[in-house]
Amino acid sequence: MIFAEKLKMERKKKGWSQEELAAKLFVSRQSVSKWENGQNYPSIEVIINLSDLFGVTIDELLRSDEELTKKVIRDGKKLAYPKLKATFDVLFLAGVVLLLIKLGVLALNKLTPMDITLFGGKLLWNFGPLFLMVGAGIGSGILKDKYKKE
């Protein structure tokens, strides 16, 4: 049984109209109609709510329709992308901050009689920002290419 048929059957078991189900899900009646006619699929959040409303497992709803299963997997990957992208952005910014601190300390040491020593040694301050920025840039590029293909 495909998702559209399962949805319609479960809705009728409850004795609800499309409009009543739509109100419970906070969507339009037209959305419910499209789902029941196989013209469109709901988001994963709606599928979870349907599972709760009908008292069936998400697996029962998803396994009934291969296309819906693929859509949920695609949606899940899209949700993961911003989190991974944000991680690479933070790493890049950390590299920029370390570089700016290094340049600021160098400027202060050259322009004033101060002699500030950076904690962590020269290796960290000379190559740390470079590794962070280049690594984040490469990771972000790989991530972008991966999600562009899918």
Short mmCIF file of N, CA and C in Angstrom, two decimals:
data_model
loop_
_atom_site.label_atom_id
_atom_site.label_comp_id
_atom_site.label_asym_id
_atom_site.label_seq_id
_atom_site.Cartn_x
_atom_site.Cartn_y
_atom_site.Cartn_z
N MET A 1 0.85 -1.18 0.00
CA MET A 1 0.00 0.00 0.00
C MET A 1 0.89 1.24 0.00
N ILE A 2 0.62 2.16 -0.91
CA ILE A 2 1.43 3.38 -0.97
C ILE A 2 0.94 4.38 0.07
N PHE A 3 1.77 5.39 0.32
CA PHE A 3 1.48 6.37 1.37
C PHE A 3 0.12 7.02 1.18
N ALA A 4 -0.21 7.42 -0.05
CA ALA A 4 -1.48 8.11 -0.31
C ALA A 4 -2.67 7.27 0.15
N GLU A 5 -2.65 6.00 -0.20
CA GLU A 5 -3.74 5.11 0.20
C GLU A 5 -3.78 4.91 1.71
N LYS A 6 -2.61 4.75 2.30
CA LYS A 6 -2.51 4.56 3.76
C LYS A 6 -3.05 5.78 4.49
N LEU A 7 -2.67 6.95 4.02
CA LEU A 7 -3.14 8.19 4.65
C LEU A 7 -4.66 8.30 4.59
N LYS A 8 -5.21 8.06 3.42
CA LYS A 8 -6.66 8.16 3.24
C LYS A 8 -7.39 7.14 4.11
N MET A 9 -6.86 5.91 4.15
CA MET A 9 -7.48 4.86 4.95
C MET A 9 -7.47 5.21 6.44
N GLU A 10 -6.32 5.68 6.94
CA GLU A 10 -6.21 6.04 8.36
C GLU A 10 -7.10 7.23 8.70
N ARG A 11 -7.17 8.21 7.80
CA ARG A 11 -8.03 9.37 8.03
C ARG A 11 -9.49 8.95 8.12
N LYS A 12 -9.93 8.08 7.21
CA LYS A 12 -11.32 7.62 7.21
C LYS A 12 -11.64 6.75 8.42
N LYS A 13 -10.64 5.96 8.89
CA LYS A 13 -10.83 5.16 10.12
C LYS A 13 -11.18 6.06 11.29
N LYS A 14 -10.55 7.24 11.34
CA LYS A 14 -10.80 8.20 12.42
C LYS A 14 -12.09 8.98 12.19
N GLY A 15 -12.63 8.88 10.99
CA GLY A 15 -13.86 9.60 10.68
C GLY A 15 -13.64 11.09 10.45
N TRP A 16 -12.44 11.45 10.04
CA TRP A 16 -12.11 12.86 9.82
C TRP A 16 -12.22 13.22 8.34
N SER A 17 -12.59 14.44 8.09
CA SER A 17 -12.55 14.96 6.72
C SER A 17 -11.13 15.44 6.44
N GLN A 18 -10.87 15.72 5.18
CA GLN A 18 -9.55 16.28 4.85
C GLN A 18 -9.34 17.60 5.59
N GLU A 19 -10.39 18.38 5.70
CA GLU A 19 -10.29 19.67 6.38
C GLU A 19 -9.97 19.50 7.86
N GLU A 20 -10.59 18.51 8.50
CA GLU A 20 -10.32 18.27 9.92
C GLU A 20 -8.88 17.81 10.14
N LEU A 21 -8.41 16.92 9.28
CA LEU A 21 -7.02 16.47 9.40
C LEU A 21 -6.06 17.63 9.16
N ALA A 22 -6.36 18.44 8.15
CA ALA A 22 -5.51 19.60 7.85
C ALA A 22 -5.42 20.53 9.06
N ALA A 23 -6.54 20.76 9.74
CA ALA A 23 -6.55 21.64 10.91
C ALA A 23 -5.68 21.06 12.03
N LYS A 24 -5.72 19.76 12.20
CA LYS A 24 -4.91 19.12 13.25
C LYS A 24 -3.41 19.20 12.94
N LEU A 25 -3.08 19.25 11.64
CA LEU A 25 -1.68 19.29 11.21
C LEU A 25 -1.19 20.71 10.93
N PHE A 26 -2.12 21.69 11.00
CA PHE A 26 -1.80 23.08 10.69
C PHE A 26 -1.31 23.25 9.25
N VAL A 27 -2.00 22.57 8.33
CA VAL A 27 -1.72 22.69 6.90
C VAL A 27 -3.05 22.97 6.20
N SER A 28 -2.98 23.21 4.92
CA SER A 28 -4.22 23.47 4.16
C SER A 28 -4.89 22.15 3.78
N ARG A 29 -6.18 22.22 3.51
CA ARG A 29 -6.92 21.05 3.05
C ARG A 29 -6.36 20.59 1.71
N GLN A 30 -5.90 21.55 0.89
CA GLN A 30 -5.34 21.22 -0.41
C GLN A 30 -4.08 20.36 -0.26
N SER A 31 -3.29 20.63 0.78
CA SER A 31 -2.09 19.81 1.02
C SER A 31 -2.48 18.37 1.30
N VAL A 32 -3.46 18.19 2.16
CA VAL A 32 -3.93 16.83 2.48
C VAL A 32 -4.44 16.15 1.21
N SER A 33 -5.19 16.88 0.41
CA SER A 33 -5.73 16.34 -0.84
C SER A 33 -4.59 15.89 -1.77
N LYS A 34 -3.56 16.72 -1.90
CA LYS A 34 -2.42 16.37 -2.76
C LYS A 34 -1.70 15.13 -2.25
N TRP A 35 -1.56 15.01 -0.93
CA TRP A 35 -0.92 13.83 -0.36
C TRP A 35 -1.73 12.59 -0.66
N GLU A 36 -3.06 12.69 -0.50
CA GLU A 36 -3.93 11.53 -0.72
C GLU A 36 -4.03 11.16 -2.20
N ASN A 37 -3.79 12.10 -3.07
CA ASN A 37 -3.83 11.81 -4.51
C ASN A 37 -2.45 11.46 -5.07
N GLY A 38 -1.44 11.42 -4.20
CA GLY A 38 -0.09 11.07 -4.62
C GLY A 38 0.61 12.15 -5.43
N GLN A 39 0.11 13.38 -5.36
CA GLN A 39 0.72 14.48 -6.11
C GLN A 39 1.89 15.12 -5.38
N ASN A 40 1.95 14.92 -4.06
CA ASN A 40 2.98 15.56 -3.24
C ASN A 40 3.15 14.72 -1.98
N TYR A 41 4.23 15.00 -1.24
CA TYR A 41 4.48 14.31 0.02
C TYR A 41 4.66 15.32 1.14
N PRO A 42 4.28 14.95 2.35
CA PRO A 42 4.49 15.85 3.49
C PRO A 42 5.95 15.85 3.95
N SER A 43 6.29 16.85 4.76
CA SER A 43 7.63 16.91 5.35
C SER A 43 7.75 15.88 6.45
N ILE A 44 8.95 15.64 6.92
CA ILE A 44 9.18 14.66 7.98
C ILE A 44 8.45 15.07 9.27
N GLU A 45 8.37 16.37 9.53
CA GLU A 45 7.66 16.83 10.74
C GLU A 45 6.19 16.43 10.67
N VAL A 46 5.59 16.59 9.50
CA VAL A 46 4.19 16.23 9.32
C VAL A 46 4.01 14.72 9.43
N ILE A 47 4.95 13.97 8.88
CA ILE A 47 4.88 12.51 8.97
C ILE A 47 4.91 12.07 10.43
N ILE A 48 5.73 12.71 11.23
CA ILE A 48 5.79 12.40 12.67
C ILE A 48 4.44 12.70 13.31
N ASN A 49 3.87 13.86 12.97
CA ASN A 49 2.56 14.22 13.53
C ASN A 49 1.47 13.25 13.08
N LEU A 50 1.52 12.83 11.82
CA LEU A 50 0.55 11.84 11.33
C LEU A 50 0.67 10.54 12.10
N SER A 51 1.90 10.13 12.35
CA SER A 51 2.16 8.91 13.11
C SER A 51 1.50 8.99 14.49
N ASP A 52 1.67 10.14 15.14
CA ASP A 52 1.07 10.34 16.46
C ASP A 52 -0.46 10.36 16.39
N LEU A 53 -0.99 11.09 15.42
CA LEU A 53 -2.45 11.21 15.29
C LEU A 53 -3.12 9.87 15.01
N PHE A 54 -2.51 9.07 14.14
CA PHE A 54 -3.13 7.82 13.74
C PHE A 54 -2.74 6.64 14.63
N GLY A 55 -1.74 6.84 15.48
CA GLY A 55 -1.31 5.74 16.35
C GLY A 55 -0.61 4.64 15.58
N VAL A 56 0.11 5.01 14.52
CA VAL A 56 0.89 4.04 13.75
C VAL A 56 2.36 4.48 13.81
N THR A 57 3.24 3.56 13.51
CA THR A 57 4.66 3.91 13.55
C THR A 57 5.03 4.69 12.28
N ILE A 58 6.08 5.45 12.39
CA ILE A 58 6.60 6.17 11.23
C ILE A 58 7.01 5.16 10.16
N ASP A 59 7.54 4.04 10.61
CA ASP A 59 7.96 2.99 9.69
C ASP A 59 6.78 2.51 8.84
N GLU A 60 5.62 2.35 9.47
CA GLU A 60 4.43 1.91 8.72
C GLU A 60 4.07 2.93 7.63
N LEU A 61 4.25 4.20 7.93
CA LEU A 61 3.93 5.23 6.94
C LEU A 61 4.99 5.30 5.84
N LEU A 62 6.25 5.22 6.22
CA LEU A 62 7.34 5.38 5.25
C LEU A 62 7.53 4.15 4.37
N ARG A 63 7.51 3.00 4.96
CA ARG A 63 7.82 1.77 4.22
C ARG A 63 6.76 1.47 3.16
N SER A 64 5.64 2.11 3.28
CA SER A 64 4.58 1.85 2.31
C SER A 64 4.86 2.49 0.95
N ASP A 65 5.81 3.43 0.92
CA ASP A 65 6.02 4.19 -0.32
C ASP A 65 7.51 4.48 -0.50
N GLU A 66 8.10 3.90 -1.53
CA GLU A 66 9.54 4.05 -1.77
C GLU A 66 9.91 5.51 -2.07
N GLU A 67 9.07 6.20 -2.83
CA GLU A 67 9.35 7.61 -3.17
C GLU A 67 9.36 8.47 -1.92
N LEU A 68 8.43 8.23 -1.02
CA LEU A 68 8.38 8.99 0.24
C LEU A 68 9.62 8.71 1.07
N THR A 69 10.04 7.47 1.12
CA THR A 69 11.25 7.11 1.87
C THR A 69 12.45 7.86 1.33
N LYS A 70 12.57 7.91 -0.01
CA LYS A 70 13.69 8.65 -0.62
C LYS A 70 13.61 10.13 -0.29
N LYS A 71 12.40 10.70 -0.30
CA LYS A 71 12.23 12.11 0.01
C LYS A 71 12.67 12.41 1.45
N VAL A 72 12.29 11.55 2.38
CA VAL A 72 12.66 11.76 3.78
C VAL A 72 14.18 11.69 3.94
N ILE A 73 14.83 10.79 3.24
CA ILE A 73 16.29 10.68 3.30
C ILE A 73 16.93 11.94 2.74
N ARG A 74 16.42 12.42 1.59
CA ARG A 74 16.95 13.66 1.00
C ARG A 74 16.76 14.84 1.95
N ASP A 75 15.58 14.92 2.55
CA ASP A 75 15.31 16.02 3.49
C ASP A 75 16.25 15.95 4.69
N GLY A 76 16.52 14.74 5.18
CA GLY A 76 17.42 14.57 6.31
C GLY A 76 18.83 15.04 5.97
N LYS A 77 19.27 14.76 4.75
CA LYS A 77 20.60 15.22 4.33
C LYS A 77 20.64 16.74 4.23
N LYS A 78 19.57 17.32 3.76
CA LYS A 78 19.52 18.78 3.66
C LYS A 78 19.57 19.42 5.04
N LEU A 79 18.98 18.75 6.04
CA LEU A 79 19.03 19.27 7.40
C LEU A 79 20.43 19.17 7.98
N ALA A 80 21.18 18.14 7.59
CA ALA A 80 22.54 17.96 8.09
C ALA A 80 23.49 18.97 7.47
N TYR A 81 23.25 19.37 6.23
CA TYR A 81 24.15 20.25 5.51
C TYR A 81 24.42 21.57 6.25
N PRO A 82 23.39 22.31 6.70
CA PRO A 82 23.68 23.58 7.38
C PRO A 82 24.51 23.42 8.64
N LYS A 83 24.32 22.31 9.36
CA LYS A 83 25.09 22.10 10.59
C LYS A 83 26.56 21.87 10.27
N LEU A 84 26.82 21.05 9.26
CA LEU A 84 28.21 20.81 8.87
C LEU A 84 28.84 22.07 8.31
N LYS A 85 28.08 22.80 7.51
CA LYS A 85 28.57 24.05 6.92
C LYS A 85 28.92 25.04 8.03
N ALA A 86 28.07 25.13 9.03
CA ALA A 86 28.31 26.04 10.16
C ALA A 86 29.59 25.64 10.91
N THR A 87 29.85 24.36 11.04
CA THR A 87 31.06 23.89 11.71
C THR A 87 32.30 24.35 10.95
N PHE A 88 32.28 24.21 9.63
CA PHE A 88 33.42 24.66 8.82
C PHE A 88 33.57 26.18 8.89
N ASP A 89 32.47 26.89 8.92
CA ASP A 89 32.52 28.35 9.03
C ASP A 89 33.14 28.78 10.35
N VAL A 90 32.79 28.10 11.44
CA VAL A 90 33.36 28.42 12.75
C VAL A 90 34.86 28.14 12.76
N LEU A 91 35.27 27.02 12.18
CA LEU A 91 36.70 26.71 12.11
C LEU A 91 37.46 27.78 11.32
N PHE A 92 36.88 28.22 10.21
CA PHE A 92 37.51 29.27 9.40
C PHE A 92 37.63 30.56 10.21
N LEU A 93 36.56 30.93 10.89
CA LEU A 93 36.59 32.15 11.70
C LEU A 93 37.59 32.05 12.85
N ALA A 94 37.73 30.86 13.43
CA ALA A 94 38.73 30.67 14.49
C ALA A 94 40.13 30.91 13.93
N GLY A 95 40.38 30.43 12.71
CA GLY A 95 41.66 30.68 12.07
C GLY A 95 41.90 32.16 11.83
N VAL A 96 40.86 32.88 11.40
CA VAL A 96 40.97 34.32 11.17
C VAL A 96 41.27 35.05 12.48
N VAL A 97 40.59 34.66 13.54
CA VAL A 97 40.80 35.29 14.85
C VAL A 97 42.23 35.05 15.33
N LEU A 98 42.70 33.83 15.21
CA LEU A 98 44.09 33.54 15.61
C LEU A 98 45.09 34.37 14.79
N LEU A 99 44.83 34.49 13.51
CA LEU A 99 45.71 35.29 12.64
C LEU A 99 45.69 36.76 13.06
N LEU A 100 44.52 37.29 13.34
CA LEU A 100 44.42 38.69 13.76
C LEU A 100 45.11 38.94 15.10
N ILE A 101 44.98 37.99 16.01
CA ILE A 101 45.68 38.11 17.31
C ILE A 101 47.19 38.11 17.07
N LYS A 102 47.65 37.20 16.25
CA LYS A 102 49.10 37.13 15.94
C LYS A 102 49.59 38.44 15.33
N LEU A 103 48.85 38.97 14.34
CA LEU A 103 49.25 40.23 13.70
C LEU A 103 49.19 41.40 14.69
N GLY A 104 48.20 41.40 15.55
CA GLY A 104 48.08 42.46 16.56
C GLY A 104 49.25 42.44 17.53
N VAL A 105 49.62 41.27 17.98
CA VAL A 105 50.75 41.14 18.91
C VAL A 105 52.05 41.53 18.21
N LEU A 106 52.22 41.11 16.97
CA LEU A 106 53.42 41.51 16.21
C LEU A 106 53.50 43.03 16.07
N ALA A 107 52.38 43.66 15.77
CA ALA A 107 52.34 45.12 15.61
C ALA A 107 52.68 45.81 16.94
N LEU A 108 52.09 45.32 18.02
CA LEU A 108 52.38 45.92 19.33
C LEU A 108 53.85 45.76 19.70
N ASN A 109 54.42 44.60 19.43
CA ASN A 109 55.83 44.38 19.76
C ASN A 109 56.76 45.25 18.92
N LYS A 110 56.39 45.53 17.68
CA LYS A 110 57.23 46.36 16.79
C LYS A 110 57.06 47.84 17.09
N LEU A 111 55.84 48.28 17.36
CA LEU A 111 55.55 49.71 17.50
C LEU A 111 55.70 50.25 18.91
N THR A 112 55.74 49.37 19.89
CA THR A 112 55.85 49.81 21.29
C THR A 112 57.01 49.05 21.95
N PRO A 113 57.41 49.53 23.10
CA PRO A 113 58.49 48.82 23.81
C PRO A 113 58.02 47.52 24.47
N MET A 114 56.75 47.18 24.31
CA MET A 114 56.22 45.96 24.93
C MET A 114 56.82 44.73 24.27
N ASP A 115 56.90 43.66 25.05
CA ASP A 115 57.38 42.39 24.51
C ASP A 115 56.38 41.30 24.93
N ILE A 116 55.35 41.16 24.13
CA ILE A 116 54.28 40.21 24.44
C ILE A 116 54.65 38.86 23.83
N THR A 117 54.55 37.82 24.66
CA THR A 117 54.82 36.46 24.19
C THR A 117 53.48 35.72 24.11
N LEU A 118 53.26 35.09 22.98
CA LEU A 118 52.02 34.35 22.79
C LEU A 118 52.15 32.95 23.38
N PHE A 119 51.14 32.56 24.15
CA PHE A 119 51.11 31.24 24.77
C PHE A 119 50.90 30.18 23.70
N GLY A 120 51.64 29.09 23.76
CA GLY A 120 51.44 27.99 22.83
C GLY A 120 52.58 27.77 21.87
N GLY A 121 53.48 28.70 21.77
CA GLY A 121 54.63 28.51 20.89
C GLY A 121 54.41 29.00 19.48
N LYS A 122 55.53 29.14 18.78
CA LYS A 122 55.51 29.70 17.43
C LYS A 122 54.79 28.79 16.43
N LEU A 123 54.93 27.48 16.58
CA LEU A 123 54.30 26.56 15.63
C LEU A 123 52.79 26.78 15.59
N LEU A 124 52.16 26.87 16.77
CA LEU A 124 50.72 27.10 16.85
C LEU A 124 50.33 28.41 16.18
N TRP A 125 51.04 29.48 16.49
CA TRP A 125 50.65 30.80 16.01
C TRP A 125 51.05 31.05 14.55
N ASN A 126 52.09 30.37 14.09
CA ASN A 126 52.49 30.55 12.69
C ASN A 126 51.68 29.68 11.72
N PHE A 127 51.37 28.46 12.14
CA PHE A 127 50.70 27.53 11.24
C PHE A 127 49.26 27.20 11.63
N GLY A 128 48.89 27.42 12.87
CA GLY A 128 47.52 27.13 13.33
C GLY A 128 46.45 27.83 12.51
N PRO A 129 46.55 29.17 12.34
CA PRO A 129 45.53 29.85 11.54
C PRO A 129 45.47 29.33 10.10
N LEU A 130 46.63 29.05 9.54
CA LEU A 130 46.69 28.54 8.17
C LEU A 130 45.98 27.20 8.06
N PHE A 131 46.29 26.27 8.97
CA PHE A 131 45.66 24.95 8.93
C PHE A 131 44.14 25.05 9.13
N LEU A 132 43.71 25.89 10.06
CA LEU A 132 42.28 26.03 10.30
C LEU A 132 41.56 26.60 9.08
N MET A 133 42.09 27.67 8.51
CA MET A 133 41.41 28.31 7.39
C MET A 133 41.44 27.44 6.13
N VAL A 134 42.58 26.84 5.83
CA VAL A 134 42.67 25.98 4.64
C VAL A 134 41.82 24.72 4.84
N GLY A 135 41.92 24.10 6.01
CA GLY A 135 41.13 22.90 6.29
C GLY A 135 39.63 23.16 6.20
N ALA A 136 39.20 24.28 6.77
CA ALA A 136 37.78 24.64 6.72
C ALA A 136 37.35 24.93 5.29
N GLY A 137 38.19 25.60 4.54
CA GLY A 137 37.86 25.89 3.14
C GLY A 137 37.73 24.63 2.31
N ILE A 138 38.66 23.70 2.50
CA ILE A 138 38.61 22.44 1.76
C ILE A 138 37.37 21.64 2.17
N GLY A 139 37.13 21.54 3.48
CA GLY A 139 35.96 20.81 3.98
C GLY A 139 34.67 21.39 3.47
N SER A 140 34.58 22.71 3.47
CA SER A 140 33.38 23.39 2.98
C SER A 140 33.18 23.13 1.48
N GLY A 141 34.26 23.14 0.73
CA GLY A 141 34.18 22.86 -0.70
C GLY A 141 33.73 21.44 -0.99
N ILE A 142 34.27 20.48 -0.25
CA ILE A 142 33.87 19.08 -0.42
C ILE A 142 32.39 18.92 -0.10
N LEU A 143 31.97 19.53 0.99
CA LEU A 143 30.57 19.47 1.42
C LEU A 143 29.66 20.07 0.35
N LYS A 144 30.04 21.20 -0.18
CA LYS A 144 29.26 21.88 -1.22
C LYS A 144 29.12 20.99 -2.45
N ASP A 145 30.23 20.39 -2.88
CA ASP A 145 30.20 19.50 -4.05
C ASP A 145 29.33 18.28 -3.81
N LYS A 146 29.42 17.73 -2.60
CA LYS A 146 28.66 16.53 -2.27
C LYS A 146 27.16 16.80 -2.34
N TYR A 147 26.72 17.91 -1.76
CA TYR A 147 25.29 18.20 -1.75
C TYR A 147 24.79 18.76 -3.06
N LYS A 148 25.69 19.30 -3.88
CA LYS A 148 25.29 19.78 -5.20
C LYS A 148 24.94 18.59 -6.10
N LYS A 149 25.69 17.49 -5.95
CA LYS A 149 25.46 16.29 -6.76
C LYS A 149 24.14 15.62 -6.43
N GLU A 150 23.76 15.67 -5.15
CA GLU A 150 22.54 14.98 -4.71
C GLU A 150 21.40 15.85 -4.94
#
